[in-house]
């Protein structure tokens, strides 16, 4: 009898262990299947995000144009966009220069300076200056930077400018170049 009970224990123990191992194996297979599904889903999300990255980069480039623009005759660099709470004045400072490709008679002068806020408010500039003088350079040197200050009277400080736009040149048709800066941050 003892022999039979020992024999039955010996025979049943591996069966019990085998059943337990099969349950563990099923659990592990299910976990592997679930993890494989997660990997597939995450891989698809990565591919989708990789496809969206160029779109977002292009969008950012549209929203924030370079603070330097070079055209055929002139180059303009925006150096500062600042709002003064006390005087309620937004001031754009920058440098403009005549390029070697400009005509000999081309002068430096600004026309139709205005900005647009993100809310769509259009504000025209007061007089553009260089120091205390109105900004007009009748015979500018080539490749020489000339500083300008462009003031805008504004009741509130915008965080960004939707658009800063102006013309540089003589003012006759086809004798000026249009400069448009988008998304400039206001300090």
Coordinates of N, CA and C in Angstrom, one line a residue:
X1 N 0.8 -1.2 0.0 CA 0.0 0.0 0.0 C 0.9 1.3 0.0
X2 N 1.9 1.2 0.8 CA 2.8 2.3 0.9 C 3.4 2.5 -0.5
X3 N 3.7 1.4 -1.1 CA 4.3 1.5 -2.4 C 3.4 2.2 -3.4
X4 N 2.1 1.8 -3.4 CA 1.2 2.4 -4.3 C 1.0 3.9 -4.0
X5 N 0.9 4.3 -2.8 CA 0.8 5.7 -2.5 C 2.0 6.5 -2.9
X6 N 3.2 5.9 -2.7 CA 4.4 6.6 -3.1 C 4.4 6.7 -4.7
X7 N 4.0 5.6 -5.3 CA 4.0 5.5 -6.7 C 3.0 6.5 -7.3
X8 N 1.8 6.6 -6.7 CA 0.8 7.6 -7.2 C 1.3 9.0 -7.0
X9 N 2.0 9.3 -5.8 CA 2.5 10.6 -5.6 C 3.6 10.9 -6.6
X10 N 4.4 10.0 -6.9 CA 5.5 10.2 -7.9 C 4.9 10.4 -9.3
X11 N 3.9 9.7 -9.6 CA 3.2 9.8 -10.9 C 2.4 11.1 -11.1
X12 N 1.7 11.5 -10.0 CA 0.9 12.6 -10.1 C 1.7 14.0 -9.9
X13 N 2.8 14.0 -9.3 CA 3.6 15.2 -9.1 C 4.0 15.8 -10.4
X14 N 4.5 15.0 -11.3 CA 4.9 15.6 -12.6 C 3.7 16.0 -13.4
X15 N 2.6 15.3 -13.2 CA 1.4 15.8 -14.0 C 0.9 17.1 -13.4
X16 N 0.9 17.3 -12.1 CA 0.6 18.6 -11.5 C 1.5 19.7 -11.9
X17 N 2.8 19.3 -11.9 CA 3.8 20.3 -12.4 C 3.6 20.7 -13.8
X18 N 3.3 19.7 -14.6 CA 3.1 19.9 -16.0 C 1.9 20.7 -16.3
X19 N 0.8 20.5 -15.5 CA -0.4 21.3 -15.7 C -0.1 22.8 -15.3
X20 N 0.7 22.9 -14.2 CA 1.0 24.3 -13.7 C 1.9 25.0 -14.8
X21 N 2.8 24.2 -15.3 CA 3.7 24.8 -16.4 C 3.0 25.2 -17.6
X22 N 2.0 24.4 -18.0 CA 1.1 24.7 -19.1 C 0.3 26.0 -18.9
X23 N -0.2 26.1 -17.7 CA -0.9 27.4 -17.3 C 0.0 28.6 -17.4
X24 N 1.2 28.4 -16.9 CA 2.2 29.5 -16.9 C 2.6 29.8 -18.4
X25 N 2.7 28.7 -19.2 CA 3.0 28.9 -20.6 C 1.9 29.7 -21.3
X26 N 0.7 29.3 -21.1 CA -0.5 30.0 -21.7 C -0.5 31.5 -21.3
X27 N -0.2 31.8 -20.0 CA -0.1 33.1 -19.5 C 1.0 33.9 -20.2
X28 N 2.1 33.3 -20.3 CA 3.3 33.9 -21.0 C 3.0 34.2 -22.5
X29 N 2.3 33.2 -23.1 CA 2.0 33.4 -24.5 C 1.0 34.5 -24.7
X30 N 0.1 34.7 -23.8 CA -0.9 35.8 -23.8 C -0.2 37.1 -23.6
X31 N 0.8 37.1 -22.7 CA 1.5 38.4 -22.4 C 2.4 38.7 -23.7
X32 N 3.0 37.7 -24.3 CA 3.8 38.0 -25.5 C 2.9 38.5 -26.6
X33 N 1.7 37.9 -26.8 CA 0.7 38.4 -27.8 C 0.3 39.8 -27.5
X34 N 0.0 40.2 -26.3 CA -0.4 41.5 -25.9 C 0.7 42.5 -26.1
X35 N 1.9 42.1 -25.8 CA 3.1 43.0 -26.0 C 3.4 43.2 -27.5
X36 N 3.2 42.2 -28.2 CA 3.4 42.3 -29.7 C 2.4 43.3 -30.3
X37 N 1.1 43.2 -29.8 CA 0.1 44.1 -30.3 C 0.5 45.6 -29.9
X38 N 1.0 45.7 -28.6 CA 1.4 47.1 -28.2 C 2.5 47.6 -29.0
X39 N 3.5 46.7 -29.4 CA 4.6 47.1 -30.2 C 4.2 47.6 -31.6
X40 N 3.2 46.8 -32.1 CA 2.7 47.2 -33.4 C 2.0 48.5 -33.4
X41 N 1.1 48.7 -32.4 CA 0.4 50.0 -32.2 C 1.4 51.2 -32.0
X42 N 2.4 51.0 -31.1 CA 3.4 52.0 -30.9 C 4.2 52.3 -32.2
X43 N 4.6 51.3 -32.9 CA 5.3 51.5 -34.2 C 4.5 52.3 -35.2
X44 N 3.2 52.0 -35.2 CA 2.3 52.8 -36.1 C 2.3 54.3 -35.7
X45 N 2.2 54.5 -34.3 CA 2.2 55.8 -33.8 C 3.5 56.6 -34.1
X46 N 4.7 55.9 -34.0 CA 5.9 56.5 -34.4 C 6.0 56.9 -35.8
X47 N 5.5 56.0 -36.7 CA 5.5 56.3 -38.1 C 4.6 57.5 -38.4
X48 N 3.4 57.6 -37.7 CA 2.5 58.7 -37.9 C 3.2 60.0 -37.4
X49 N 3.9 59.9 -36.3 CA 4.5 61.1 -35.7 C 5.7 61.5 -36.6
X50 N 6.4 60.6 -37.2 CA 7.5 60.9 -38.1 C 7.0 61.6 -39.3
X51 N 5.8 61.2 -39.8 CA 5.2 61.9 -40.9 C 4.8 63.3 -40.6
X52 N 4.4 63.5 -39.3 CA 3.9 64.8 -38.9 C 5.0 65.8 -38.6
X53 N 6.2 65.4 -38.3 CA 7.3 66.2 -37.9 C 7.6 67.3 -39.1
X54 N 7.8 66.9 -40.3 CA 8.0 67.9 -41.3 C 6.9 68.9 -41.5
X55 N 5.7 68.5 -41.2 CA 4.5 69.4 -41.3 C 4.7 70.5 -40.2
X56 N 5.0 70.0 -39.0 CA 5.1 70.9 -37.8 C 6.3 71.8 -38.0
X57 N 7.4 71.3 -38.6 CA 8.6 72.2 -38.9 C 8.2 73.2 -39.9
X58 N 7.5 72.9 -40.9 CA 7.1 73.9 -41.9 C 6.2 74.9 -41.3
X59 N 5.3 74.5 -40.4 CA 4.4 75.4 -39.8 C 5.1 76.4 -38.9
X60 N 6.1 75.9 -38.2 CA 6.9 76.8 -37.3 C 7.7 77.8 -38.2
X61 N 8.2 77.3 -39.3 CA 8.9 78.2 -40.2 C 8.0 79.3 -40.7
X62 N 6.8 79.0 -41.0 CA 5.9 80.0 -41.5 C 5.5 81.0 -40.3
X63 N 5.4 80.5 -39.1 CA 5.0 81.3 -38.0 C 6.1 82.3 -37.6
X64 N 7.4 81.8 -37.7 CA 8.5 82.7 -37.3 C 9.5 82.8 -38.4
X65 N 9.3 83.9 -39.2 CA 10.3 84.1 -40.3 C 11.6 84.6 -39.7
X66 N 12.6 84.5 -40.5 CA 13.9 84.9 -40.1 C 13.9 86.4 -39.8
X67 N 14.7 86.9 -38.8 CA 14.7 88.3 -38.5 C 15.6 89.1 -39.5
X68 N 16.2 88.4 -40.5 CA 17.0 89.0 -41.6 C 16.4 88.6 -42.9
X69 N 16.1 89.6 -43.7 CA 15.7 89.3 -45.1 C 16.5 90.1 -46.1
X70 N 16.9 89.4 -47.1 CA 17.8 90.0 -48.2 C 17.0 89.9 -49.5
X71 N 16.9 91.0 -50.1 CA 16.2 91.1 -51.4 C 17.2 91.5 -52.4
X72 N 16.8 92.0 -53.6 CA 17.7 92.3 -54.7 C 18.6 93.6 -54.3
X73 N 17.9 94.6 -53.8 CA 18.6 95.9 -53.6 C 19.0 96.2 -52.1
X74 N 18.2 95.6 -51.2 CA 18.4 95.9 -49.8 C 18.3 94.7 -48.9
X75 N 18.9 94.8 -47.7 CA 18.9 93.8 -46.7 C 18.4 94.5 -45.4
X76 N 17.4 93.8 -44.7 CA 16.9 94.4 -43.5 C 17.1 93.3 -42.4
X77 N 17.6 93.8 -41.2 CA 17.8 92.9 -40.1 C 17.0 93.6 -38.9
X78 N 16.1 92.8 -38.3 CA 15.3 93.3 -37.2 C 16.2 92.9 -35.9
X79 N 16.5 93.9 -35.1 CA 17.4 93.6 -34.0 C 16.6 93.6 -32.7
X80 N 15.5 94.3 -32.6 CA 14.7 94.4 -31.4 C 13.3 94.7 -31.6
X81 N 12.4 94.1 -30.9 CA 11.0 94.4 -30.9 C 10.6 94.5 -29.4
X82 N 10.3 95.8 -29.0 CA 10.1 96.0 -27.5 C 8.9 96.9 -27.3
X83 N 8.2 96.6 -26.2 CA 7.0 97.4 -25.8 C 7.3 98.1 -24.5
X84 N 7.0 99.4 -24.5 CA 7.2 100.2 -23.3 C 5.8 100.5 -22.7
X85 N 5.6 99.9 -21.5 CA 4.2 100.0 -20.9 C 3.9 101.5 -20.5
X86 N 4.9 102.2 -20.1 CA 4.7 103.6 -19.7 C 4.2 104.5 -20.8
X87 N 5.0 104.4 -21.9 CA 4.6 105.3 -23.1 C 3.7 104.6 -24.0
X88 N 3.3 103.4 -23.7 CA 2.4 102.6 -24.6 C 2.9 102.6 -26.1
X89 N 4.2 102.3 -26.2 CA 4.8 102.4 -27.5 C 5.5 101.1 -27.8
X90 N 5.3 100.5 -28.9 CA 6.0 99.4 -29.4 C 7.1 99.9 -30.4
X91 N 8.3 99.5 -30.2 CA 9.4 100.0 -31.0 C 10.1 98.8 -31.7
X92 N 10.3 99.0 -33.0 CA 11.0 98.0 -33.8 C 12.3 98.7 -34.1
X93 N 13.4 98.0 -33.8 CA 14.8 98.5 -34.1 C 15.4 97.6 -35.1
X94 N 16.2 98.1 -36.0 CA 16.9 97.3 -37.0 C 17.9 98.0 -37.7
X95 N 18.5 97.2 -38.7 CA 19.5 97.7 -39.6 C 19.1 97.5 -41.0
X96 N 19.4 98.4 -41.9 CA 19.1 98.3 -43.3 C 20.4 98.7 -44.1
X97 N 20.6 97.9 -45.1 CA 21.8 98.3 -46.0 C 21.4 98.1 -47.4
X98 N 22.1 99.0 -48.2 CA 22.0 98.9 -49.7 C 23.0 97.9 -50.2
X99 N 22.5 97.0 -51.0 CA 23.4 95.9 -51.6 C 24.1 96.4 -52.9
X100 N 25.2 95.7 -53.2 CA 25.9 96.1 -54.5 C 25.0 96.0 -55.7
X101 N 24.0 95.2 -55.7 CA 23.1 95.0 -56.8 C 22.1 96.1 -57.0
X102 N 22.1 97.0 -56.1 CA 21.1 98.2 -56.2 C 21.6 99.2 -57.2
X103 N 20.7 99.9 -57.8 CA 21.0 101.0 -58.7 C 21.8 102.1 -58.0
X104 N 22.7 102.8 -58.7 CA 23.5 103.8 -58.1 C 22.6 104.9 -57.4
X105 N 21.4 105.2 -58.1 CA 20.6 106.3 -57.6 C 19.6 105.8 -56.5
X106 N 19.6 104.6 -56.1 CA 18.7 104.1 -55.1 C 19.0 104.7 -53.8
X107 N 18.1 105.2 -53.1 CA 18.3 105.7 -51.7 C 17.6 104.9 -50.7
X108 N 17.9 105.1 -49.4 CA 17.2 104.4 -48.4 C 16.1 105.2 -47.8
X109 N 14.9 104.7 -47.8 CA 13.8 105.4 -47.3 C 12.7 104.4 -47.0
X110 N 11.9 104.6 -46.0 CA 10.8 103.6 -45.6 C 9.5 104.2 -46.0
X111 N 8.6 103.3 -46.4 CA 7.2 103.6 -46.8 C 6.2 102.6 -46.3
X112 N 5.0 103.1 -46.0 CA 3.9 102.2 -45.7 C 4.2 101.2 -44.6
X113 N 4.8 101.7 -43.5 CA 5.2 100.8 -42.4 C 3.9 100.5 -41.6
X114 N 3.7 99.3 -41.3 CA 2.5 98.9 -40.5 C 2.8 97.5 -39.9
X115 N 2.0 97.2 -38.9 CA 2.0 95.9 -38.3 C 0.6 95.4 -38.1
X116 N 0.5 94.1 -38.0 CA -0.8 93.4 -37.6 C -0.6 92.6 -36.4
X117 N -1.5 92.8 -35.4 CA -1.5 92.0 -34.2 C -2.1 90.6 -34.5
X118 N -1.9 89.6 -33.6 CA -2.6 88.3 -33.8 C -4.1 88.5 -33.9
X119 N -4.7 89.5 -33.3 CA -6.1 89.7 -33.3 C -6.6 90.4 -34.6
X120 N -5.6 90.8 -35.5 CA -6.0 91.4 -36.7 C -6.0 93.0 -36.7
X121 N -5.5 93.6 -35.6 CA -5.5 95.0 -35.5 C -4.3 95.5 -36.3
X122 N -4.6 96.5 -37.3 CA -3.5 97.1 -38.1 C -3.1 98.4 -37.4
X123 N -1.8 98.6 -37.2 CA -1.3 99.8 -36.6 C -0.2 100.4 -37.6
X124 N -0.4 101.6 -37.9 CA 0.6 102.3 -38.8 C 1.7 102.9 -37.9
X125 N 2.9 102.9 -38.4 CA 4.1 103.4 -37.7 C 4.0 104.9 -37.6
X126 N 4.6 105.5 -36.6 CA 4.9 106.9 -36.5 C 6.1 107.1 -37.5
X127 N 6.7 108.2 -37.4 CA 7.8 108.5 -38.3 C 9.0 107.6 -38.0
X128 N 9.6 106.9 -39.0 CA 10.8 106.1 -38.9 C 12.0 107.0 -38.8
X129 N 12.8 106.7 -37.8 CA 13.9 107.6 -37.5 C 15.3 106.9 -37.5
X130 N 16.3 107.8 -37.7 CA 17.7 107.4 -37.5 C 18.3 108.4 -36.5
X131 N 18.4 108.1 -35.3 CA 18.8 109.1 -34.3 C 17.6 109.9 -34.0
X132 N 17.8 111.3 -34.1 CA 16.7 112.2 -34.0 C 16.1 112.7 -35.3
X133 N 16.6 112.1 -36.4 CA 16.1 112.6 -37.7 C 15.2 111.6 -38.4
X134 N 14.4 112.1 -39.3 CA 13.6 111.2 -40.1 C 14.5 110.4 -40.9
X135 N 14.1 109.1 -41.1 CA 15.0 108.2 -41.8 C 14.9 108.4 -43.4
X136 N 15.9 109.1 -43.9 CA 16.0 109.2 -45.4 C 17.6 109.3 -45.6
X137 N 18.1 108.4 -46.4 CA 19.5 108.5 -46.7 C 19.6 108.6 -48.2
X138 N 19.8 109.9 -48.7 CA 19.8 110.1 -50.2 C 20.9 109.4 -51.0
X139 N 22.0 109.2 -50.4 CA 23.1 108.6 -51.1 C 23.8 107.6 -50.2
X140 N 23.2 106.4 -49.9 CA 23.8 105.5 -49.0 C 25.0 104.8 -49.5
X141 N 25.9 104.5 -48.6 CA 27.1 103.7 -49.0 C 26.6 102.2 -49.2
X142 N 27.3 101.5 -50.1 CA 26.9 100.1 -50.3 C 27.5 99.3 -49.2
X143 N 26.7 98.3 -48.8 CA 27.1 97.3 -47.7 C 27.4 98.0 -46.4
X144 N 26.8 99.1 -46.1 CA 26.9 99.8 -44.8 C 25.6 99.8 -44.1
X145 N 25.6 99.3 -42.8 CA 24.4 99.2 -42.1 C 24.0 100.6 -41.6
X146 N 22.7 100.9 -41.7 CA 22.1 102.1 -41.2 C 21.0 101.7 -40.2
X147 N 21.1 102.2 -39.0 CA 20.1 101.9 -38.0 C 18.8 102.6 -38.2
X148 N 17.7 102.0 -37.8 CA 16.4 102.6 -37.9 C 15.6 102.3 -36.7
X149 N 14.7 103.1 -36.3 CA 13.7 102.9 -35.2 C 12.3 103.2 -35.8
X150 N 11.4 102.2 -35.6 CA 10.1 102.3 -36.1 C 9.1 102.2 -35.0
X151 N 8.5 103.4 -34.5 CA 7.6 103.3 -33.4 C 6.2 103.2 -33.8
X152 N 5.5 102.4 -32.9 CA 4.0 102.2 -33.1 C 3.3 102.5 -31.8
X153 N 2.3 103.4 -31.8 CA 1.5 103.7 -30.6 C 0.5 102.5 -30.5
X154 N 0.6 101.9 -29.3 CA -0.3 100.7 -29.0 C -0.8 100.8 -27.6
X155 N -2.0 100.5 -27.3 CA -2.6 100.5 -26.0 C -2.1 99.3 -25.2
X156 N -2.0 98.2 -25.8 CA -1.6 96.9 -25.1 C -0.4 96.3 -25.8
X157 N 0.3 95.5 -25.0 CA 1.5 94.8 -25.6 C 1.0 93.5 -26.1
X158 N 1.3 93.2 -27.4 CA 1.0 91.9 -28.0 C 2.2 91.0 -27.7
X159 N 2.0 89.7 -27.5 CA 3.1 88.8 -27.3 C 3.9 88.6 -28.5
X160 N 3.2 88.6 -29.7 CA 3.9 88.4 -31.0 C 3.2 89.4 -32.0
X161 N 4.0 89.6 -33.0 CA 3.4 90.4 -34.1 C 3.0 89.4 -35.2
X162 N 1.8 89.4 -35.7 CA 1.4 88.6 -36.8 C 2.2 88.9 -38.0
X163 N 2.4 90.3 -38.2 CA 3.1 90.7 -39.4 C 3.6 92.1 -39.2
X164 N 4.9 92.3 -39.6 CA 5.5 93.6 -39.7 C 5.8 93.8 -41.2
X165 N 5.3 94.9 -41.8 CA 5.5 95.0 -43.2 C 5.8 96.5 -43.6
X166 N 6.7 96.6 -44.5 CA 7.1 98.0 -44.9 C 7.8 97.9 -46.3
X167 N 8.0 99.0 -46.9 CA 8.7 99.1 -48.2 C 10.0 99.9 -47.9
X168 N 11.1 99.5 -48.7 CA 12.3 100.3 -48.6 C 12.7 100.7 -50.1
X169 N 13.1 101.9 -50.3 CA 13.4 102.3 -51.6 C 13.1 103.8 -51.9
X170 N 12.9 104.1 -53.1 CA 12.6 105.5 -53.5 C 11.2 105.8 -53.4
X171 N 10.3 104.9 -53.6 CA 8.9 105.1 -53.5 C 8.1 105.1 -54.8
X172 N 8.9 105.1 -55.9 CA 8.2 105.0 -57.2 C 7.9 103.6 -57.5
X173 N 7.0 103.3 -58.4 CA 6.6 101.9 -58.8 C 7.9 101.2 -59.2
X174 N 8.0 100.0 -58.7 CA 9.2 99.1 -59.0 C 10.5 99.6 -58.5
X175 N 10.5 100.7 -57.7 CA 11.8 101.2 -57.2 C 12.0 100.9 -55.7
X176 N 11.1 100.1 -55.2 CA 11.2 99.8 -53.8 C 11.0 98.3 -53.6
X177 N 11.4 97.8 -52.4 CA 11.2 96.3 -52.1 C 10.4 96.2 -50.9
X178 N 9.5 95.2 -50.9 CA 8.6 95.0 -49.7 C 9.2 94.0 -48.8
X179 N 9.2 94.3 -47.5 CA 9.7 93.4 -46.5 C 8.6 93.0 -45.5
X180 N 8.4 91.7 -45.3 CA 7.4 91.2 -44.4 C 8.0 90.2 -43.4
X181 N 7.8 90.5 -42.1 CA 8.3 89.7 -41.1 C 7.1 89.2 -40.3
X182 N 7.1 87.8 -40.1 CA 5.9 87.2 -39.5 C 6.4 86.6 -38.1
X183 N 5.5 86.7 -37.1 CA 5.7 86.0 -35.9 C 6.8 86.5 -35.0
X184 N 7.2 87.8 -35.1 CA 8.2 88.4 -34.3 C 7.7 88.5 -32.8
X185 N 8.6 88.0 -31.9 CA 8.3 88.1 -30.5 C 8.5 89.5 -30.0
X186 N 7.6 90.0 -29.1 CA 7.7 91.3 -28.5 C 8.2 91.1 -27.1
X187 N 9.3 91.9 -26.8 CA 9.9 91.8 -25.5 C 9.4 93.0 -24.6

